[in-house]
């Protein structure tokens, strides 16, 4: 049962795309199991950079089958645009298929995402405005349309008309907006999208199981991250799906016993984009330096990310939540110029030392980080390819993270390029 999960241990943008691309060379199949085009995964090969959102990060390997699983929400316009961009870059995309059970993002989902954020005012979540939350909400309400509905125009229109009547009433009465008509949506989704997508629509659960039964290597690629998880993240400042390892079971249709490796991707410092608590956030020139050197601006939205010191309380919790077998520490190179580096080892909550993630939102908002300070290394590490080639202080830093979180470190990132990776 050679199934591997790659997921984020923080608030996203840890470098999941990079690791997935590296490991995909040894895989037969890469499957996305949740999220949608709110993800932005970057793959750097030589001088070339590729950015994928819905397409799994195994796409650069023509022999690897790339599967968008049932747990993903698919904006088909974005997906087709992404495929066209990849093809224009000379990347074959005939190895990409989409689950017929994945839910569709429709134009009113995008509109409602924007309007609802505006309605929240100061309490806004800072979503990616792509309709992710509204599409998952409709899935839970059981009024979502699925990719398979594109195959049957009569059923598509019937389902659409039922739900659209309700959406149009909300848009008109609450937001004073005109909803798109059923004809407009059908023209786009049935007239243009369905013919383009049809050859790629599959029974993804069967496909995954056939691969596993044949002893093939299957990788499940997480989007977003542990602390953006709908159940386990910093609710309500989370996304609307389950990026944690457990999400693979529902979002790809496998039982937990298939999974034998869960790799947590963890940035050597911490970033977050959008609202929500962030105990180790920096508001000084050290934080600005991390953002500038790390190019911490959203891949999709261009938003400036927030940055702070590494948080071991979070990593320990991520180890528990995901049964992490090992971790990939990325962007170690960004810490290189620093004289000393702080790591949060516990929180102080109302004078009490807390070593585990507080379950109560108010405690997390009050949490003051307790730091240990480690020496920096002050030298460029971009050319290191083995542990021995890293300066002792850089080596000690990553091993400290692994030891204190009780998890093995398998890889260290020393630059964005595929090869700028140290395997331990
Ligand atoms: P993902 O969403 O988890 O796939 O991560 P993103 O692609 O959104 O953000 C990670 C960014 O860091 C991308 O621009 C990567 O090219 C870059 N990156 C990944 N690993 C490293 C690394 O080890 N060092 C540096 N300097 N950049 C890295
Ligand atoms: P990858 O896969 C970082 C954040 C948004 C917002 C919250 C909810 O590239 O790591 P949503 O649009 O999902 O309803 O927004 O989640 N968010 C991400 N932050 N990386 C991502 O994906 C994210 N996907 C969503 O900024 O705070
Ligand atoms: Mg990203």
CSV table of C-alpha atoms and ligand atoms in Angstrom, one decimal:
chain,number,residue,atom,x,y,z
A,1,UNK,CA,0.0,0.0,0.0
A,2,UNK,CA,2.5,2.6,-1.2
A,3,UNK,CA,0.5,5.8,-0.5
A,4,UNK,CA,2.2,9.0,0.5
A,5,UNK,CA,0.5,12.2,1.7
A,6,UNK,CA,2.2,15.6,1.3
A,7,UNK,CA,0.5,18.4,3.3
A,8,UNK,CA,1.2,21.8,4.9
A,9,UNK,CA,1.8,22.0,8.7
A,10,UNK,CA,1.2,25.8,9.0
A,11,UNK,CA,-1.0,28.3,7.3
A,12,UNK,CA,-0.2,27.4,3.7
A,13,UNK,CA,2.5,28.3,1.1
A,14,UNK,CA,5.1,26.1,2.9
A,15,UNK,CA,6.4,24.6,-0.4
A,16,UNK,CA,4.0,21.7,-0.9
A,17,UNK,CA,4.2,22.1,-4.7
A,18,UNK,CA,8.0,21.9,-4.7
A,19,UNK,CA,8.1,18.7,-2.7
A,20,UNK,CA,5.2,17.1,-4.7
A,21,UNK,CA,7.1,17.9,-8.0
A,22,UNK,CA,10.3,16.4,-6.6
A,23,UNK,CA,8.7,13.2,-5.3
A,24,UNK,CA,6.3,12.8,-8.3
A,25,UNK,CA,9.4,11.6,-10.3
A,26,UNK,CA,9.1,8.4,-8.2
A,27,UNK,CA,5.3,8.2,-8.3
A,28,UNK,CA,2.7,6.7,-10.7
A,29,UNK,CA,-0.2,9.0,-9.6
A,30,UNK,CA,-0.6,12.4,-7.9
A,31,UNK,CA,-4.1,13.2,-6.4
A,32,UNK,CA,-5.5,16.4,-5.1
A,33,UNK,CA,-8.0,15.7,-2.3
A,34,UNK,CA,-9.4,19.0,-1.2
A,35,UNK,CA,-9.5,22.8,-1.8
A,36,UNK,CA,-9.7,24.4,-5.1
A,37,UNK,CA,-8.0,27.3,-7.0
A,38,UNK,CA,-7.5,29.0,-3.6
A,39,UNK,CA,-4.2,27.0,-3.7
A,40,UNK,CA,-1.2,28.4,-5.5
A,41,UNK,CA,1.7,25.9,-5.8
A,42,UNK,CA,4.9,26.9,-7.4
A,43,UNK,CA,7.3,24.6,-9.3
A,44,UNK,CA,10.7,25.9,-10.3
A,45,UNK,CA,12.8,23.9,-12.7
A,46,UNK,CA,16.0,25.5,-13.9
A,47,UNK,CA,15.1,28.9,-15.1
A,48,UNK,CA,11.4,28.1,-15.6
A,49,UNK,CA,8.7,28.7,-13.0
A,50,UNK,CA,5.2,27.1,-13.2
A,51,UNK,CA,2.3,28.1,-11.0
A,52,UNK,CA,-0.6,25.6,-10.5
A,53,UNK,CA,-3.8,26.1,-8.6
A,54,UNK,CA,-6.1,23.2,-9.4
A,55,UNK,CA,-3.8,21.0,-11.4
A,56,UNK,CA,-1.8,18.6,-9.2
A,57,UNK,CA,1.9,19.4,-8.9
A,58,UNK,CA,2.9,16.1,-10.6
A,59,UNK,CA,1.9,17.6,-14.0
A,60,UNK,CA,5.5,18.3,-15.2
A,61,UNK,CA,6.1,14.5,-15.3
A,62,UNK,CA,4.3,13.2,-18.4
A,63,UNK,CA,4.3,9.6,-17.2
A,64,UNK,CA,2.5,10.5,-13.9
A,65,UNK,CA,-1.3,10.4,-13.8
A,66,UNK,CA,-2.6,13.6,-12.2
A,67,UNK,CA,-6.1,13.3,-10.6
A,68,UNK,CA,-8.4,16.0,-9.2
A,69,UNK,CA,-10.2,14.1,-6.6
A,70,UNK,CA,-13.8,14.1,-5.4
A,71,UNK,CA,-13.1,16.3,-2.4
A,72,UNK,CA,-11.9,19.3,-4.6
A,73,UNK,CA,-14.2,22.2,-5.7
A,74,UNK,CA,-13.6,22.9,-9.4
A,75,UNK,CA,-14.0,26.2,-11.1
A,76,UNK,CA,-13.8,24.8,-14.6
A,77,UNK,CA,-13.0,28.2,-16.2
A,78,UNK,CA,-9.9,28.4,-14.1
A,79,UNK,CA,-9.0,24.8,-14.7
A,80,UNK,CA,-9.2,25.1,-18.5
A,81,UNK,CA,-7.3,28.4,-18.3
A,82,UNK,CA,-4.6,26.7,-16.3
A,83,UNK,CA,-4.3,23.8,-18.7
A,84,UNK,CA,-4.1,26.2,-21.7
A,85,UNK,CA,-1.3,28.1,-19.9
A,86,UNK,CA,0.6,24.9,-19.2
A,87,UNK,CA,0.2,23.7,-22.8
A,88,UNK,CA,1.5,27.1,-24.0
A,89,UNK,CA,4.5,26.5,-21.8
A,90,UNK,CA,5.1,23.2,-23.6
A,91,UNK,CA,3.7,20.9,-20.9
A,92,UNK,CA,1.6,18.0,-22.0
A,93,UNK,CA,-1.7,17.9,-20.0
A,94,UNK,CA,-3.4,14.7,-21.3
A,95,UNK,CA,-2.3,13.0,-18.1
A,96,UNK,CA,-4.8,15.1,-16.1
A,97,UNK,CA,-8.3,13.8,-15.1
A,98,UNK,CA,-11.1,15.1,-12.9
A,99,UNK,CA,-13.4,13.3,-10.6
A,100,UNK,CA,-17.1,13.3,-11.7
A,101,UNK,CA,-18.0,13.6,-8.1
A,102,UNK,CA,-16.0,16.8,-7.5
A,103,UNK,CA,-18.3,19.8,-7.0
A,104,UNK,CA,-18.4,22.7,-9.4
A,105,UNK,CA,-17.8,26.3,-8.5
A,106,UNK,CA,-20.5,28.4,-10.3
A,107,UNK,CA,-20.6,32.1,-11.0
A,108,UNK,CA,-22.8,32.9,-8.1
A,109,UNK,CA,-20.4,31.2,-5.7
A,110,UNK,CA,-17.7,33.7,-6.7
A,111,UNK,CA,-20.1,36.6,-6.3
A,112,UNK,CA,-21.3,35.5,-2.9
A,113,UNK,CA,-17.8,35.0,-1.6
A,114,UNK,CA,-17.0,38.7,-2.5
A,115,UNK,CA,-20.3,40.0,-1.2
A,116,UNK,CA,-20.2,38.1,2.0
A,117,UNK,CA,-16.7,39.3,2.8
A,118,UNK,CA,-17.9,42.8,2.2
A,119,UNK,CA,-20.9,42.2,4.5
A,120,UNK,CA,-18.5,40.9,7.3
A,121,UNK,CA,-16.7,44.2,7.2
A,122,UNK,CA,-14.0,44.3,9.9
A,123,UNK,CA,-14.7,40.7,10.7
A,124,UNK,CA,-13.8,39.6,7.2
A,125,UNK,CA,-11.8,36.4,6.7
A,126,UNK,CA,-9.6,37.6,3.9
A,127,UNK,CA,-10.6,34.8,1.5
A,128,UNK,CA,-9.2,34.3,-1.9
A,129,UNK,CA,-12.6,35.4,-3.3
A,130,UNK,CA,-12.8,32.4,-5.6
A,131,UNK,CA,-16.1,31.0,-4.3
A,132,UNK,CA,-14.5,28.2,-2.4
A,133,UNK,CA,-16.5,28.6,0.8
A,134,UNK,CA,-19.9,29.1,-0.9
A,135,UNK,CA,-19.3,26.0,-3.1
A,136,UNK,CA,-18.5,23.8,-0.1
A,137,UNK,CA,-21.5,25.3,1.7
A,138,UNK,CA,-23.7,24.2,-1.1
A,139,UNK,CA,-22.2,20.8,-1.1
A,140,UNK,CA,-23.1,20.5,2.6
A,141,UNK,CA,-26.5,21.9,1.9
A,142,UNK,CA,-26.9,19.2,-0.8
A,143,UNK,CA,-27.6,21.7,-3.6
A,144,UNK,CA,-24.2,21.6,-5.3
A,145,UNK,CA,-23.8,20.7,-8.9
A,146,UNK,CA,-21.1,18.2,-9.6
A,147,UNK,CA,-18.6,17.7,-12.5
A,148,UNK,CA,-20.7,14.7,-13.6
A,149,UNK,CA,-23.7,16.9,-14.1
A,150,UNK,CA,-21.9,18.5,-17.1
A,151,UNK,CA,-22.4,15.2,-18.9
A,152,UNK,CA,-26.2,15.5,-18.8
A,153,UNK,CA,-27.6,18.8,-20.0
A,154,UNK,CA,-31.1,18.1,-18.8
A,155,UNK,CA,-30.1,17.2,-15.3
A,156,UNK,CA,-27.6,20.1,-15.2
A,157,UNK,CA,-30.3,22.6,-16.1
A,158,UNK,CA,-32.9,21.1,-13.7
A,159,UNK,CA,-30.6,21.2,-10.7
A,160,UNK,CA,-29.4,24.6,-11.6
A,161,UNK,CA,-32.8,26.1,-11.9
A,162,UNK,CA,-33.8,24.8,-8.4
A,163,UNK,CA,-30.8,26.3,-6.7
A,164,UNK,CA,-30.6,29.4,-8.8
A,165,UNK,CA,-34.1,30.5,-7.8
A,166,UNK,CA,-32.8,30.6,-4.2
A,167,UNK,CA,-29.5,32.3,-5.0
A,168,UNK,CA,-31.2,34.9,-7.2
A,169,UNK,CA,-33.6,35.7,-4.3
A,170,UNK,CA,-30.7,36.1,-1.8
A,171,UNK,CA,-28.7,38.2,-4.3
A,172,UNK,CA,-31.6,40.5,-5.0
A,173,UNK,CA,-33.1,40.8,-1.5
A,174,UNK,CA,-30.0,40.9,0.6
A,175,UNK,CA,-27.4,42.3,-1.7
A,176,UNK,CA,-29.5,44.2,-4.3
A,177,UNK,CA,-27.7,42.3,-7.1
A,178,UNK,CA,-28.9,40.7,-10.2
A,179,UNK,CA,-28.0,36.9,-10.5
A,180,UNK,CA,-26.8,35.5,-13.7
A,181,UNK,CA,-29.6,33.7,-15.6
A,182,UNK,CA,-29.8,29.9,-16.1
A,183,UNK,CA,-29.4,30.5,-19.8
A,184,UNK,CA,-26.2,32.5,-19.2
A,185,UNK,CA,-24.8,29.8,-17.0
A,186,UNK,CA,-25.9,26.9,-19.3
A,187,UNK,CA,-24.3,28.6,-22.3
A,188,UNK,CA,-21.0,28.8,-20.6
A,189,UNK,CA,-21.0,25.5,-18.6
A,190,UNK,CA,-22.8,23.2,-21.1
A,191,UNK,CA,-21.9,25.1,-24.3
A,192,UNK,CA,-18.2,25.7,-23.8
A,193,UNK,CA,-16.9,24.0,-20.7
A,194,UNK,CA,-18.6,20.6,-20.9
A,195,UNK,CA,-17.2,19.6,-24.4
A,196,UNK,CA,-13.7,20.7,-23.3
A,197,UNK,CA,-13.8,18.9,-20.0
A,198,UNK,CA,-15.7,15.7,-20.9
A,199,UNK,CA,-12.8,13.6,-22.0
A,200,UNK,CA,-11.2,14.2,-18.6
A,201,UNK,CA,-14.1,13.2,-16.4
A,202,UNK,CA,-13.5,9.9,-14.6
A,203,UNK,CA,-14.5,7.7,-11.6
A,204,UNK,CA,-11.5,8.9,-9.6
A,205,UNK,CA,-12.1,6.5,-6.7
A,206,UNK,CA,-11.9,3.5,-8.9
A,207,UNK,CA,-8.8,4.9,-10.6
A,208,UNK,CA,-7.0,5.4,-7.3
A,209,UNK,CA,-7.9,1.9,-6.1
A,210,UNK,CA,-6.9,0.2,-9.3
A,211,UNK,CA,-3.5,2.0,-9.0
A,212,UNK,CA,-3.2,0.9,-5.3
A,213,UNK,CA,-4.2,-2.6,-6.0
A,214,UNK,CA,-1.6,-2.8,-8.8
A,215,UNK,CA,1.0,-1.8,-6.2
A,216,UNK,CA,1.6,1.5,-7.9
A,217,UNK,CA,2.9,4.5,-5.9
A,218,UNK,CA,0.2,7.1,-5.3
A,219,UNK,CA,0.8,10.5,-3.7
A,220,UNK,CA,-1.9,12.7,-2.2
A,221,UNK,CA,-1.1,16.4,-2.5
A,222,UNK,CA,-2.7,18.7,0.1
A,223,UNK,CA,-3.7,22.3,-0.5
A,224,UNK,CA,-3.9,25.0,2.2
A,225,UNK,CA,-2.7,23.5,5.5
A,226,UNK,CA,-3.3,22.1,8.9
A,227,UNK,CA,-4.1,25.4,10.6
A,228,UNK,CA,-6.4,26.4,7.8
A,229,UNK,CA,-8.4,23.2,8.3
A,230,UNK,CA,-12.1,23.7,8.8
A,231,UNK,CA,-12.1,21.5,12.0
A,232,UNK,CA,-8.6,21.9,13.3
A,233,UNK,CA,-7.4,25.3,12.2
A,234,UNK,CA,-7.8,28.7,13.7
A,235,UNK,CA,-11.6,28.8,13.1
A,236,UNK,CA,-13.2,30.9,11.8
A,237,UNK,CA,-10.0,32.1,10.0
A,238,UNK,CA,-9.7,28.9,8.0
A,239,UNK,CA,-10.7,27.5,4.6
A,240,UNK,CA,-13.8,25.4,4.1
A,241,UNK,CA,-12.2,21.9,3.6
A,242,UNK,CA,-10.0,19.4,5.5
A,243,UNK,CA,-6.4,19.7,4.4
A,244,UNK,CA,-5.3,17.4,7.4
A,245,UNK,CA,-4.3,13.8,6.5
A,246,UNK,CA,-7.8,12.6,7.5
A,247,UNK,CA,-9.1,14.6,4.6
A,248,UNK,CA,-7.4,12.3,2.2
A,249,UNK,CA,-9.8,9.5,3.1
A,250,UNK,CA,-13.0,11.4,2.3
A,251,UNK,CA,-11.5,13.6,-0.5
A,252,UNK,CA,-10.0,10.7,-2.5
A,253,UNK,CA,-12.0,7.8,-1.3
A,254,UNK,CA,-9.5,5.6,0.5
A,255,UNK,CA,-9.3,4.1,4.0
A,256,UNK,CA,-6.6,5.2,6.4
A,257,UNK,CA,-4.8,1.9,6.2
A,258,UNK,CA,-3.5,2.6,2.7
A,259,UNK,CA,-1.4,5.5,3.8
A,260,UNK,CA,2.1,4.6,4.9
A,261,UNK,CA,3.9,8.0,4.8
A,262,UNK,CA,2.7,11.5,5.7
A,263,UNK,CA,5.2,14.2,5.0
A,264,UNK,CA,4.6,17.6,6.6
A,265,UNK,CA,5.9,20.6,4.7
A,266,UNK,CA,7.0,23.3,7.1
A,267,UNK,CA,8.6,26.6,6.4
A,268,UNK,CA,11.7,27.4,8.5
A,269,UNK,CA,9.8,30.5,9.8
A,270,UNK,CA,6.1,31.2,9.6
A,271,UNK,CA,3.7,33.1,7.3
A,272,UNK,CA,0.0,33.6,7.0
A,273,UNK,CA,-2.1,35.5,4.5
A,274,UNK,CA,-5.5,36.8,5.5
A,275,UNK,CA,-6.9,37.4,8.9
A,276,UNK,CA,-6.6,35.3,12.1
A,277,UNK,CA,-4.4,34.8,15.2
A,278,UNK,CA,-0.6,34.5,14.8
A,279,UNK,CA,1.2,34.5,18.1
A,280,UNK,CA,4.8,34.7,16.7
A,281,UNK,CA,4.0,37.4,14.2
A,282,UNK,CA,6.7,40.0,13.7
A,283,UNK,CA,6.0,43.7,13.1
A,284,UNK,CA,9.6,44.9,12.8
A,285,UNK,CA,12.5,44.9,10.3
A,286,UNK,CA,13.2,41.2,11.0
A,287,UNK,CA,9.7,40.4,9.7
A,288,UNK,CA,10.1,42.7,6.8
A,289,UNK,CA,13.3,41.0,5.9
A,290,UNK,CA,11.7,37.6,5.9
A,291,UNK,CA,8.9,38.9,3.6
A,292,UNK,CA,11.3,40.6,1.2
A,293,UNK,CA,13.9,37.8,1.0
A,294,UNK,CA,11.3,35.1,1.0
A,295,UNK,CA,9.2,36.9,-1.7
A,296,UNK,CA,6.2,36.4,0.7
A,297,UNK,CA,3.5,37.7,-1.6
A,298,UNK,CA,0.5,35.5,-2.6
A,299,UNK,CA,1.0,33.5,-5.8
A,300,UNK,CA,-2.6,34.2,-6.9
A,301,UNK,CA,-3.7,37.3,-5.1
A,302,UNK,CA,-0.4,39.1,-4.8
A,303,UNK,CA,-1.3,39.9,-1.2
A,304,UNK,CA,1.6,40.6,1.2
A,305,UNK,CA,1.9,37.7,3.7
A,306,UNK,CA,2.4,38.2,7.4
A,307,UNK,CA,5.6,36.7,8.8
A,308,UNK,CA,6.9,35.5,12.2
A,309,UNK,CA,9.2,33.1,14.0
A,310,UNK,CA,8.8,29.3,13.8
A,311,UNK,CA,6.2,27.9,16.2
A,312,UNK,CA,6.9,24.5,17.7
A,313,UNK,CA,3.6,24.4,19.5
A,314,UNK,CA,1.9,24.4,16.1
A,315,UNK,CA,4.3,21.8,14.6
A,316,UNK,CA,3.8,19.4,17.5
A,317,UNK,CA,0.0,19.7,17.0
A,318,UNK,CA,0.4,19.1,13.3
A,319,UNK,CA,2.4,15.9,14.1
A,320,UNK,CA,-0.5,14.7,16.2
A,321,UNK,CA,-3.3,15.7,13.9
A,322,UNK,CA,-1.7,14.2,10.8
A,323,UNK,CA,0.4,11.3,12.1
A,324,UNK,CA,3.3,12.9,10.4
A,325,UNK,CA,6.1,10.4,9.6
A,326,UNK,CA,8.6,13.1,8.6
A,327,UNK,CA,9.0,16.7,7.6
A,328,UNK,CA,10.4,18.9,4.8
A,329,UNK,CA,11.8,22.1,6.2
A,330,UNK,CA,11.7,24.7,3.4
A,331,UNK,CA,13.2,28.1,2.9
A,332,UNK,CA,16.0,27.6,5.4
A,333,UNK,CA,18.1,29.9,3.1
A,334,UNK,CA,15.8,32.9,4.0
A,335,UNK,CA,17.1,32.8,7.6
A,336,UNK,CA,20.8,32.9,6.5
A,337,UNK,CA,21.6,36.6,7.2
A,338,UNK,CA,20.2,36.5,10.7
A,339,UNK,CA,22.5,36.6,13.7
A,340,UNK,CA,20.2,34.8,16.0
A,341,UNK,CA,16.9,33.0,15.3
A,342,UNK,CA,14.0,32.6,17.7
A,343,UNK,CA,11.8,29.6,18.0
A,344,UNK,CA,8.6,29.5,19.9
A,345,UNK,CA,8.6,26.5,22.2
A,346,UNK,CA,5.5,27.2,24.3
A,347,UNK,CA,2.9,29.9,25.0
A,348,UNK,CA,2.3,31.9,28.1
A,349,UNK,CA,-1.5,32.2,28.5
A,350,UNK,CA,-2.5,34.3,31.5
A,351,UNK,CA,0.8,33.5,33.3
A,352,UNK,CA,0.5,29.7,32.6
A,353,UNK,CA,3.0,28.0,30.4
A,354,UNK,CA,1.1,26.0,27.7
A,355,UNK,CA,3.0,23.5,25.6
A,356,UNK,CA,0.1,22.4,23.4
A,357,UNK,CA,-2.3,24.2,21.1
A,358,UNK,CA,-5.0,25.9,23.1
A,359,UNK,CA,-8.4,24.7,22.0
A,360,UNK,CA,-10.1,27.9,23.0
A,361,UNK,CA,-10.0,30.8,20.5
A,362,UNK,CA,-9.6,33.4,23.2
A,363,UNK,CA,-6.5,31.6,24.7
A,364,UNK,CA,-4.9,31.6,21.3
A,365,UNK,CA,-5.5,35.3,20.8
A,366,UNK,CA,-3.9,35.9,24.2
A,367,UNK,CA,-1.0,33.5,23.8
A,368,UNK,CA,2.4,35.1,24.2
A,369,UNK,CA,5.2,33.1,22.7
A,370,UNK,CA,8.0,31.7,24.9
A,371,UNK,CA,11.1,31.7,22.8
A,372,UNK,CA,14.4,29.9,22.7
A,373,UNK,CA,17.2,31.5,20.8
A,374,UNK,CA,19.5,29.7,18.4
A,375,UNK,CA,22.6,31.0,16.7
A,376,UNK,CA,22.4,31.9,13.0
A,377,UNK,CA,25.0,30.9,10.4
A,378,UNK,CA,25.5,34.1,8.4
A,379,UNK,CA,26.5,32.4,5.1
A,380,UNK,CA,24.7,31.5,1.9
A,381,UNK,CA,23.5,27.9,1.8
A,382,UNK,CA,21.9,27.8,-1.7
A,383,UNK,CA,24.5,25.4,-3.0
A,384,UNK,CA,24.3,22.8,-0.2
A,385,UNK,CA,23.1,19.4,-1.3
A,386,UNK,CA,24.0,17.2,1.7
A,387,UNK,CA,23.6,17.7,5.4
A,388,UNK,CA,27.4,17.8,5.7
A,389,UNK,CA,27.5,20.8,3.3
A,390,UNK,CA,25.2,22.9,5.6
A,391,UNK,CA,26.9,25.0,8.3
A,392,UNK,CA,26.7,23.4,11.7
A,393,UNK,CA,24.3,26.1,13.0
A,394,UNK,CA,21.9,25.5,10.1
A,395,UNK,CA,22.0,21.8,10.6
A,396,UNK,CA,21.4,22.3,14.3
A,397,UNK,CA,18.5,24.5,13.6
A,398,UNK,CA,16.6,22.0,11.5
A,399,UNK,CA,17.5,19.1,13.8
A,400,UNK,CA,16.3,21.1,16.8
A,401,UNK,CA,12.9,21.6,15.1
A,402,UNK,CA,12.6,17.8,14.4
A,403,UNK,CA,13.7,16.7,17.8
A,404,UNK,CA,11.5,19.1,19.7
A,405,UNK,CA,8.4,18.2,17.6
A,406,UNK,CA,9.2,14.4,17.8
A,407,UNK,CA,9.4,13.9,14.0
A,408,UNK,CA,12.1,13.0,11.6
A,409,UNK,CA,13.5,15.6,9.2
A,410,UNK,CA,13.8,14.1,5.7
A,411,UNK,CA,14.5,17.1,3.5
A,412,UNK,CA,15.6,20.7,3.8
A,413,UNK,CA,14.9,23.4,1.2
A,414,UNK,CA,17.8,25.8,0.4
A,415,UNK,CA,16.3,27.6,-2.6
A,416,UNK,CA,13.2,27.5,-4.8
A,417,UNK,CA,14.7,25.4,-7.5
A,418,UNK,CA,13.9,21.7,-7.6
A,419,UNK,CA,17.5,20.7,-7.0
A,420,UNK,CA,18.0,23.2,-4.2
A,421,UNK,CA,17.0,20.5,-1.7
A,422,UNK,CA,19.0,18.6,0.9
A,423,UNK,CA,17.9,15.0,1.4
A,424,UNK,CA,18.8,13.7,4.9
B,1,LIG,P1,2.7,25.9,-1.6
B,1,LIG,O1,1.4,26.6,-1.7
B,1,LIG,O2,2.9,25.1,-0.3
B,1,LIG,O3,3.0,25.0,-2.8
B,1,LIG,O4,3.8,27.0,-1.6
B,1,LIG,P2,3.9,28.3,-2.6
B,1,LIG,O5,4.4,27.8,-3.9
B,1,LIG,O6,2.7,29.0,-2.5
B,1,LIG,O7,5.0,29.2,-1.8
B,1,LIG,C1,6.3,28.7,-1.6
B,1,LIG,C2,7.3,29.7,-2.3
B,1,LIG,O8,8.6,29.4,-1.8
B,1,LIG,C3,7.4,29.5,-3.8
B,1,LIG,O9,7.6,30.7,-4.4
B,1,LIG,C4,8.5,28.5,-3.9
B,1,LIG,O10,9.2,28.6,-5.2
B,1,LIG,C5,9.4,29.0,-2.8
B,1,LIG,N1,10.2,27.9,-2.2
B,1,LIG,C6,9.9,26.6,-1.9
B,1,LIG,N2,11.0,26.1,-1.2
B,1,LIG,C7,11.9,27.0,-1.1
B,1,LIG,C8,13.2,27.0,-0.4
B,1,LIG,O11,13.6,26.1,0.2
B,1,LIG,N3,13.9,28.3,-0.5
B,1,LIG,C9,13.4,29.4,-1.1
B,1,LIG,N4,14.1,30.5,-1.1
B,1,LIG,N5,12.2,29.4,-1.7
B,1,LIG,C10,11.5,28.2,-1.7
B,2,LIG,P1,-1.8,26.9,-0.7
B,2,LIG,O1,-2.3,25.6,-1.1
B,2,LIG,C1,-2.3,30.3,2.0
B,2,LIG,C2,-6.4,31.4,3.1
B,2,LIG,C3,-7.0,32.7,2.6
B,2,LIG,C4,-7.9,33.0,3.8
B,2,LIG,C5,-8.5,31.7,4.2
B,2,LIG,C6,-9.8,31.4,3.6
B,2,LIG,O2,-1.1,27.7,-1.8
B,2,LIG,O3,-0.9,26.8,0.5
B,2,LIG,P2,-10.6,30.7,1.1
B,2,LIG,O4,-10.5,31.4,-0.2
B,2,LIG,O5,-10.0,29.3,1.1
B,2,LIG,O6,-12.0,30.6,1.6
B,2,LIG,O7,-9.8,31.6,2.2
B,2,LIG,O8,-7.5,30.7,3.7
B,2,LIG,N1,-5.9,30.5,2.1
B,2,LIG,C7,-4.6,30.2,1.9
B,2,LIG,N2,-3.5,30.8,2.4
B,2,LIG,N3,-2.2,29.3,1.1
B,2,LIG,C8,-3.2,28.8,0.5
B,2,LIG,O9,-3.1,27.7,-0.3
B,2,LIG,C9,-4.5,29.2,0.9
B,2,LIG,N4,-5.8,28.9,0.5
B,2,LIG,C10,-6.6,29.7,1.2
B,2,LIG,O10,-5.9,33.6,2.5
B,2,LIG,O11,-7.2,33.5,4.9
B,3,LIG,MG1,0.7,28.5,-2.1
